[in-house]
Amino acid sequence: MKEKIILGTYTRRVSEGIYTIELDTEKAEVSGLKLAVKENSPTYLAKSEAGNLYNVTSLDGLGGIGAYDQEFHFLNAVTESGAPLCYVAVDESRQLVYGANYHKGEVNVYRILDDGGLEATDAVFHQEATGPHKNQDHAHVHYTDLTPDNRLVVCDLGTDRVYTYDVSDQGKLTIVSEFVAEPGTGPRHLVFHPANETIAYLFGELDSTVRVLSYNKAQGSFEEKQKISTLPDDFQGENGGAAIRISDDGRFVYASNRGHNSIAVFAVSEKEQLLECIQIISTEGDFPRDFALDPTNDYVLCANQNTDNLTLFARNKETGLLELRQKDIYAPECVCVYFEKEQ
């Protein structure tokens, strides 16, 4: 079986935009890199069930979000002054798209139009106090996606907070609660347990930790249960946490380290869904900004931004452990790995 993958990139050096590539699951081989869309640093992207693509974009010095149809034909872009987004997610039930603007500390909401294009419906700026780290000079929204009960959860690296919002059908946000992490955590991304929807895993970029959080659906609030490092005890260099993923069966969590250049593998306990580190494996490249499990969960594909390469791992579903299958797969400045779902 051949699985289609869309790659988001920076276009600072050699990349030209959004690329596609394929994973042959029988051969355990990734190949066929093609340029799909010429874009300015489309660093993150997502697709709707209708097949439309929504991606970070920058046009004429303005930053925002772009929309393309299934054949990568341009639909429209919603931009404004300042830097572009860093995260994009689709809300199918409300037909909305959410965006995180790191540089502006802004949460963006867009409505999906009949033709698949977008229009802005709301924007929220975070004004809370920031953390002590040098990268926490002001609010830095890094993640905007849905909770299992269809609220919007937002990670802000600058304010050390995880925000929960109610969302109206018209795309308007109302704050419900705030989880305040330990100063200097730098909340980056979060994933929910697929079976126990009251458990989430929060990746701290600045302190290289994963926090196990309990989620109270009635209040939309979080409470910390565990904190665990993604690095080996003897590591002394600089590191920044990047992507976090969970297997479809909820038994294993994966997190990438930029600096140590590795993926940390955690087993999830059956009773309380707490974490135990069982493997830390090299990504065979520099600065693993993103990675993803393929739809079969038999493979993990990792993007190394600075060395322009993808790395393919085979994944043991019983043990959760990763094994190198292919490295040095050319993908220029890749920072987002998106496996297409079957329509």
PDB file of N, CA, C and O in Angstrom, residues 239-290:
ATOM      1  N   ASN A 239      18.477  22.057  24.259  1.00  0.00           N
ATOM      2  CA  ASN A 239      17.448  21.255  23.608  1.00  0.00           C
ATOM      3  C   ASN A 239      16.124  21.994  23.628  1.00  0.00           C
ATOM      4  O   ASN A 239      15.822  22.735  24.565  1.00  0.00           O
ATOM      5  N   GLY A 240      15.332  21.765  22.587  1.00  0.00           N
ATOM      6  CA  GLY A 240      13.971  22.297  22.541  1.00  0.00           C
ATOM      7  C   GLY A 240      13.005  21.204  22.157  1.00  0.00           C
ATOM      8  O   GLY A 240      13.205  20.518  21.155  1.00  0.00           O
ATOM      9  N   GLY A 241      11.978  21.012  22.962  1.00  0.00           N
ATOM     10  CA  GLY A 241      10.957  20.034  22.616  1.00  0.00           C
ATOM     11  C   GLY A 241      10.221  20.469  21.367  1.00  0.00           C
ATOM     12  O   GLY A 241      10.068  21.661  21.091  1.00  0.00           O
ATOM     13  N   ALA A 242       9.734  19.514  20.593  1.00  0.00           N
ATOM     14  CA  ALA A 242       9.049  19.857  19.338  1.00  0.00           C
ATOM     15  C   ALA A 242       7.695  19.162  19.253  1.00  0.00           C
ATOM     16  O   ALA A 242       6.733  19.613  19.850  1.00  0.00           O
ATOM     17  N   ALA A 243       7.617  18.045  18.533  1.00  0.00           N
ATOM     18  CA  ALA A 243       6.326  17.395  18.290  1.00  0.00           C
ATOM     19  C   ALA A 243       6.037  16.308  19.313  1.00  0.00           C
ATOM     20  O   ALA A 243       6.959  15.670  19.844  1.00  0.00           O
ATOM     21  N   ILE A 244       4.752  16.074  19.573  1.00  0.00           N
ATOM     22  CA  ILE A 244       4.316  14.986  20.446  1.00  0.00           C
ATOM     23  C   ILE A 244       3.159  14.267  19.775  1.00  0.00           C
ATOM     24  O   ILE A 244       2.260  14.904  19.217  1.00  0.00           O
ATOM     25  N   ARG A 245       3.212  12.930  19.810  1.00  0.00           N
ATOM     26  CA  ARG A 245       2.180  12.100  19.182  1.00  0.00           C
ATOM     27  C   ARG A 245       1.845  10.941  20.121  1.00  0.00           C
ATOM     28  O   ARG A 245       2.649  10.559  20.960  1.00  0.00           O
ATOM     29  N   ILE A 246       0.666  10.362  19.913  1.00  0.00           N
ATOM     30  CA  ILE A 246       0.253   9.196  20.677  1.00  0.00           C
ATOM     31  C   ILE A 246      -0.280   8.149  19.712  1.00  0.00           C
ATOM     32  O   ILE A 246      -0.926   8.478  18.710  1.00  0.00           O
ATOM     33  N   SER A 247       0.008   6.882  19.977  1.00  0.00           N
ATOM     34  CA  SER A 247      -0.471   5.807  19.115  1.00  0.00           C
ATOM     35  C   SER A 247      -1.990   5.695  19.206  1.00  0.00           C
ATOM     36  O   SER A 247      -2.598   6.092  20.208  1.00  0.00           O
ATOM     37  N   ASP A 248      -2.598   5.139  18.179  1.00  0.00           N
ATOM     38  CA  ASP A 248      -4.054   5.061  18.117  1.00  0.00           C
ATOM     39  C   ASP A 248      -4.637   4.230  19.258  1.00  0.00           C
ATOM     40  O   ASP A 248      -5.780   4.453  19.667  1.00  0.00           O
ATOM     41  N   ASP A 249      -3.871   3.271  19.766  1.00  0.00           N
ATOM     42  CA  ASP A 249      -4.365   2.454  20.872  1.00  0.00           C
ATOM     43  C   ASP A 249      -4.105   3.088  22.239  1.00  0.00           C
ATOM     44  O   ASP A 249      -4.504   2.544  23.275  1.00  0.00           O
ATOM     45  N   GLY A 250      -3.423   4.248  22.252  1.00  0.00           N
ATOM     46  CA  GLY A 250      -3.182   4.968  23.491  1.00  0.00           C
ATOM     47  C   GLY A 250      -2.129   4.363  24.388  1.00  0.00           C
ATOM     48  O   GLY A 250      -1.953   4.806  25.525  1.00  0.00           O
ATOM     49  N   ARG A 251      -1.349   3.401  23.889  1.00  0.00           N
ATOM     50  CA  ARG A 251      -0.387   2.700  24.739  1.00  0.00           C
ATOM     51  C   ARG A 251       0.998   3.333  24.737  1.00  0.00           C
ATOM     52  O   ARG A 251       1.811   3.039  25.612  1.00  0.00           O
ATOM     53  N   PHE A 252       1.288   4.212  23.747  1.00  0.00           N
ATOM     54  CA  PHE A 252       2.628   4.780  23.648  1.00  0.00           C
ATOM     55  C   PHE A 252       2.567   6.240  23.208  1.00  0.00           C
ATOM     56  O   PHE A 252       1.764   6.605  22.348  1.00  0.00           O
ATOM     57  N   VAL A 253       3.431   7.052  23.823  1.00  0.00           N
ATOM     58  CA  VAL A 253       3.571   8.467  23.488  1.00  0.00           C
ATOM     59  C   VAL A 253       4.977   8.688  22.945  1.00  0.00           C
ATOM     60  O   VAL A 253       5.953   8.100  23.444  1.00  0.00           O
ATOM     61  N   TYR A 254       5.085   9.569  21.932  1.00  0.00           N
ATOM     62  CA  TYR A 254       6.362   9.862  21.278  1.00  0.00           C
ATOM     63  C   TYR A 254       6.586  11.370  21.282  1.00  0.00           C
ATOM     64  O   TYR A 254       5.642  12.147  21.062  1.00  0.00           O
ATOM     65  N   ALA A 255       7.831  11.794  21.527  1.00  0.00           N
ATOM     66  CA  ALA A 255       8.154  13.222  21.578  1.00  0.00           C
ATOM     67  C   ALA A 255       9.537  13.451  20.994  1.00  0.00           C
ATOM     68  O   ALA A 255      10.473  12.696  21.275  1.00  0.00           O
ATOM     69  N   SER A 256       9.681  14.509  20.161  1.00  0.00           N
ATOM     70  CA  SER A 256      10.966  14.753  19.501  1.00  0.00           C
ATOM     71  C   SER A 256      11.754  15.860  20.188  1.00  0.00           C
ATOM     72  O   SER A 256      11.191  16.853  20.653  1.00  0.00           O
ATOM     73  N   ASN A 257      13.071  15.654  20.219  1.00  0.00           N
ATOM     74  CA  ASN A 257      14.019  16.584  20.842  1.00  0.00           C
ATOM     75  C   ASN A 257      14.870  17.262  19.781  1.00  0.00           C
ATOM     76  O   ASN A 257      15.605  16.588  19.049  1.00  0.00           O
ATOM     77  N   ARG A 258      14.802  18.596  19.712  1.00  0.00           N
ATOM     78  CA  ARG A 258      15.664  19.368  18.813  1.00  0.00           C
ATOM     79  C   ARG A 258      16.865  19.837  19.617  1.00  0.00           C
ATOM     80  O   ARG A 258      16.746  20.656  20.522  1.00  0.00           O
ATOM     81  N   GLY A 259      18.013  19.314  19.281  1.00  0.00           N
ATOM     82  CA  GLY A 259      19.236  19.576  20.038  1.00  0.00           C
ATOM     83  C   GLY A 259      19.878  18.243  20.339  1.00  0.00           C
ATOM     84  O   GLY A 259      20.979  17.936  19.876  1.00  0.00           O
ATOM     85  N   HIS A 260      19.188  17.422  21.111  1.00  0.00           N
ATOM     86  CA  HIS A 260      19.618  16.035  21.294  1.00  0.00           C
ATOM     87  C   HIS A 260      19.348  15.235  20.031  1.00  0.00           C
ATOM     88  O   HIS A 260      19.969  14.183  19.802  1.00  0.00           O
ATOM     89  N   ASN A 261      18.431  15.730  19.185  1.00  0.00           N
ATOM     90  CA  ASN A 261      18.100  15.130  17.886  1.00  0.00           C
ATOM     91  C   ASN A 261      17.668  13.674  18.039  1.00  0.00           C
ATOM     92  O   ASN A 261      18.309  12.748  17.530  1.00  0.00           O
ATOM     93  N   SER A 262      16.560  13.517  18.732  1.00  0.00           N
ATOM     94  CA  SER A 262      16.085  12.185  19.054  1.00  0.00           C
ATOM     95  C   SER A 262      14.568  12.184  19.204  1.00  0.00           C
ATOM     96  O   SER A 262      13.931  13.242  19.288  1.00  0.00           O
ATOM     97  N   ILE A 263      14.005  10.979  19.246  1.00  0.00           N
ATOM     98  CA  ILE A 263      12.612  10.767  19.612  1.00  0.00           C
ATOM     99  C   ILE A 263      12.595   9.954  20.894  1.00  0.00           C
ATOM    100  O   ILE A 263      13.212   8.880  20.970  1.00  0.00           O
ATOM    101  N   ALA A 264      11.903  10.478  21.905  1.00  0.00           N
ATOM    102  CA  ALA A 264      11.721   9.751  23.161  1.00  0.00           C
ATOM    103  C   ALA A 264      10.420   8.961  23.073  1.00  0.00           C
ATOM    104  O   ALA A 264       9.391   9.479  22.623  1.00  0.00           O
ATOM    105  N   VAL A 265      10.484   7.709  23.499  1.00  0.00           N
ATOM    106  CA  VAL A 265       9.338   6.808  23.453  1.00  0.00           C
ATOM    107  C   VAL A 265       8.907   6.498  24.885  1.00  0.00           C
ATOM    108  O   VAL A 265       9.737   6.117  25.720  1.00  0.00           O
ATOM    109  N   PHE A 266       7.611   6.662  25.153  1.00  0.00           N
ATOM    110  CA  PHE A 266       7.069   6.426  26.491  1.00  0.00           C
ATOM    111  C   PHE A 266       5.971   5.372  26.434  1.00  0.00           C
ATOM    112  O   PHE A 266       5.084   5.432  25.577  1.00  0.00           O
ATOM    113  N   ALA A 267       6.028   4.433  27.375  1.00  0.00           N
ATOM    114  CA  ALA A 267       4.927   3.495  27.563  1.00  0.00           C
ATOM    115  C   ALA A 267       3.905   4.136  28.488  1.00  0.00           C
ATOM    116  O   ALA A 267       4.260   4.808  29.464  1.00  0.00           O
ATOM    117  N   VAL A 268       2.634   3.942  28.190  1.00  0.00           N
ATOM    118  CA  VAL A 268       1.536   4.508  28.974  1.00  0.00           C
ATOM    119  C   VAL A 268       0.988   3.423  29.897  1.00  0.00           C
ATOM    120  O   VAL A 268       0.612   2.335  29.436  1.00  0.00           O
ATOM    121  N   SER A 269       0.957   3.702  31.187  1.00  0.00           N
ATOM    122  CA  SER A 269       0.454   2.708  32.130  1.00  0.00           C
ATOM    123  C   SER A 269      -1.040   2.482  31.922  1.00  0.00           C
ATOM    124  O   SER A 269      -1.787   3.403  31.593  1.00  0.00           O
ATOM    125  N   GLU A 270      -1.462   1.237  32.110  1.00  0.00           N
ATOM    126  CA  GLU A 270      -2.843   0.870  31.801  1.00  0.00           C
ATOM    127  C   GLU A 270      -3.832   1.493  32.770  1.00  0.00           C
ATOM    128  O   GLU A 270      -4.927   1.894  32.378  1.00  0.00           O
ATOM    129  N   LYS A 271      -3.454   1.608  34.039  1.00  0.00           N
ATOM    130  CA  LYS A 271      -4.405   2.057  35.055  1.00  0.00           C
ATOM    131  C   LYS A 271      -4.575   3.568  35.083  1.00  0.00           C
ATOM    132  O   LYS A 271      -5.686   4.093  34.989  1.00  0.00           O
ATOM    133  N   GLU A 272      -3.462   4.313  35.193  1.00  0.00           N
ATOM    134  CA  GLU A 272      -3.541   5.764  35.372  1.00  0.00           C
ATOM    135  C   GLU A 272      -3.073   6.556  34.164  1.00  0.00           C
ATOM    136  O   GLU A 272      -3.107   7.779  34.168  1.00  0.00           O
ATOM    137  N   GLN A 273      -2.590   5.857  33.133  1.00  0.00           N
ATOM    138  CA  GLN A 273      -2.087   6.491  31.904  1.00  0.00           C
ATOM    139  C   GLN A 273      -0.871   7.385  32.168  1.00  0.00           C
ATOM    140  O   GLN A 273      -0.679   8.406  31.503  1.00  0.00           O
ATOM    141  N   LEU A 274      -0.059   7.000  33.157  1.00  0.00           N
ATOM    142  CA  LEU A 274       1.199   7.687  33.408  1.00  0.00           C
ATOM    143  C   LEU A 274       2.275   7.160  32.466  1.00  0.00           C
ATOM    144  O   LEU A 274       2.088   6.142  31.791  1.00  0.00           O
ATOM    145  N   LEU A 275       3.432   7.856  32.412  1.00  0.00           N
ATOM    146  CA  LEU A 275       4.455   7.564  31.415  1.00  0.00           C
ATOM    147  C   LEU A 275       5.718   6.965  32.020  1.00  0.00           C
ATOM    148  O   LEU A 275       6.138   7.328  33.116  1.00  0.00           O
ATOM    149  N   GLU A 276       6.335   6.067  31.231  1.00  0.00           N
ATOM    150  CA  GLU A 276       7.652   5.525  31.532  1.00  0.00           C
ATOM    151  C   GLU A 276       8.469   5.554  30.257  1.00  0.00           C
ATOM    152  O   GLU A 276       8.038   5.031  29.226  1.00  0.00           O
ATOM    153  N   CYS A 277       9.645   6.182  30.301  1.00  0.00           N
ATOM    154  CA  CYS A 277      10.494   6.262  29.111  1.00  0.00           C
ATOM    155  C   CYS A 277      11.121   4.893  28.850  1.00  0.00           C
ATOM    156  O   CYS A 277      11.775   4.319  29.725  1.00  0.00           O
ATOM    157  N   ILE A 278      10.933   4.373  27.623  1.00  0.00           N
ATOM    158  CA  ILE A 278      11.463   3.053  27.286  1.00  0.00           C
ATOM    159  C   ILE A 278      12.495   3.098  26.157  1.00  0.00           C
ATOM    160  O   ILE A 278      13.177   2.115  25.898  1.00  0.00           O
ATOM    161  N   GLN A 279      12.618   4.243  25.490  1.00  0.00           N
ATOM    162  CA  GLN A 279      13.592   4.352  24.398  1.00  0.00           C
ATOM    163  C   GLN A 279      13.829   5.811  24.064  1.00  0.00           C
ATOM    164  O   GLN A 279      12.900   6.629  24.129  1.00  0.00           O
ATOM    165  N   ILE A 280      15.075   6.147  23.730  1.00  0.00           N
ATOM    166  CA  ILE A 280      15.410   7.432  23.124  1.00  0.00           C
ATOM    167  C   ILE A 280      16.292   7.112  21.922  1.00  0.00           C
ATOM    168  O   ILE A 280      17.397   6.589  22.075  1.00  0.00           O
ATOM    169  N   ILE A 281      15.790   7.404  20.710  1.00  0.00           N
ATOM    170  CA  ILE A 281      16.454   6.967  19.492  1.00  0.00           C
ATOM    171  C   ILE A 281      16.804   8.161  18.618  1.00  0.00           C
ATOM    172  O   ILE A 281      16.021   9.118  18.500  1.00  0.00           O
ATOM    173  N   SER A 282      17.984   8.134  18.012  1.00  0.00           N
ATOM    174  CA  SER A 282      18.449   9.217  17.148  1.00  0.00           C
ATOM    175  C   SER A 282      17.534   9.373  15.938  1.00  0.00           C
ATOM    176  O   SER A 282      17.050   8.383  15.370  1.00  0.00           O
ATOM    177  N   THR A 283      17.317  10.631  15.529  1.00  0.00           N
ATOM    178  CA  THR A 283      16.526  10.895  14.328  1.00  0.00           C
ATOM    179  C   THR A 283      17.387  10.908  13.062  1.00  0.00           C
ATOM    180  O   THR A 283      16.864  11.170  11.976  1.00  0.00           O
ATOM    181  N   GLU A 284      18.678  10.670  13.200  1.00  0.00           N
ATOM    182  CA  GLU A 284      19.582  10.592  12.045  1.00  0.00           C
ATOM    183  C   GLU A 284      19.576  11.884  11.239  1.00  0.00           C
ATOM    184  O   GLU A 284      19.637  11.876  10.011  1.00  0.00           O
ATOM    185  N   GLY A 285      19.495  13.000  11.947  1.00  0.00           N
ATOM    186  CA  GLY A 285      19.510  14.308  11.306  1.00  0.00           C
ATOM    187  C   GLY A 285      19.471  15.381  12.370  1.00  0.00           C
ATOM    188  O   GLY A 285      19.444  15.093  13.573  1.00  0.00           O
ATOM    189  N   ASP A 286      19.444  16.636  11.937  1.00  0.00           N
ATOM    190  CA  ASP A 286      19.505  17.754  12.871  1.00  0.00           C
ATOM    191  C   ASP A 286      18.176  18.501  12.931  1.00  0.00           C
ATOM    192  O   ASP A 286      17.612  18.865  11.906  1.00  0.00           O
ATOM    193  N   PHE A 287      17.680  18.718  14.156  1.00  0.00           N
ATOM    194  CA  PHE A 287      16.508  19.557  14.426  1.00  0.00           C
ATOM    195  C   PHE A 287      15.213  18.897  13.957  1.00  0.00           C
ATOM    196  O   PHE A 287      14.536  19.385  13.038  1.00  0.00           O
ATOM    197  N   PRO A 288      14.809  17.797  14.608  1.00  0.00           N
ATOM    198  CA  PRO A 288      13.571  17.107  14.233  1.00  0.00           C
ATOM    199  C   PRO A 288      12.335  17.890  14.659  1.00  0.00           C
ATOM    200  O   PRO A 288      11.765  17.682  15.725  1.00  0.00           O
ATOM    201  N   ARG A 289      11.904  18.787  13.796  1.00  0.00           N
ATOM    202  CA  ARG A 289      10.815  19.711  14.100  1.00  0.00           C
ATOM    203  C   ARG A 289       9.464  18.997  14.194  1.00  0.00           C
ATOM    204  O   ARG A 289       8.615  19.346  14.991  1.00  0.00           O
ATOM    205  N   ASP A 290       9.261  17.980  13.353  1.00  0.00           N
ATOM    206  CA  ASP A 290       7.969  17.299  13.356  1.00  0.00           C
ATOM    207  C   ASP A 290       8.163  15.837  12.971  1.00  0.00           C
ATOM    208  O   ASP A 290       9.158  15.452  12.348  1.00  0.00           O
TER     209      ASP A 290
END
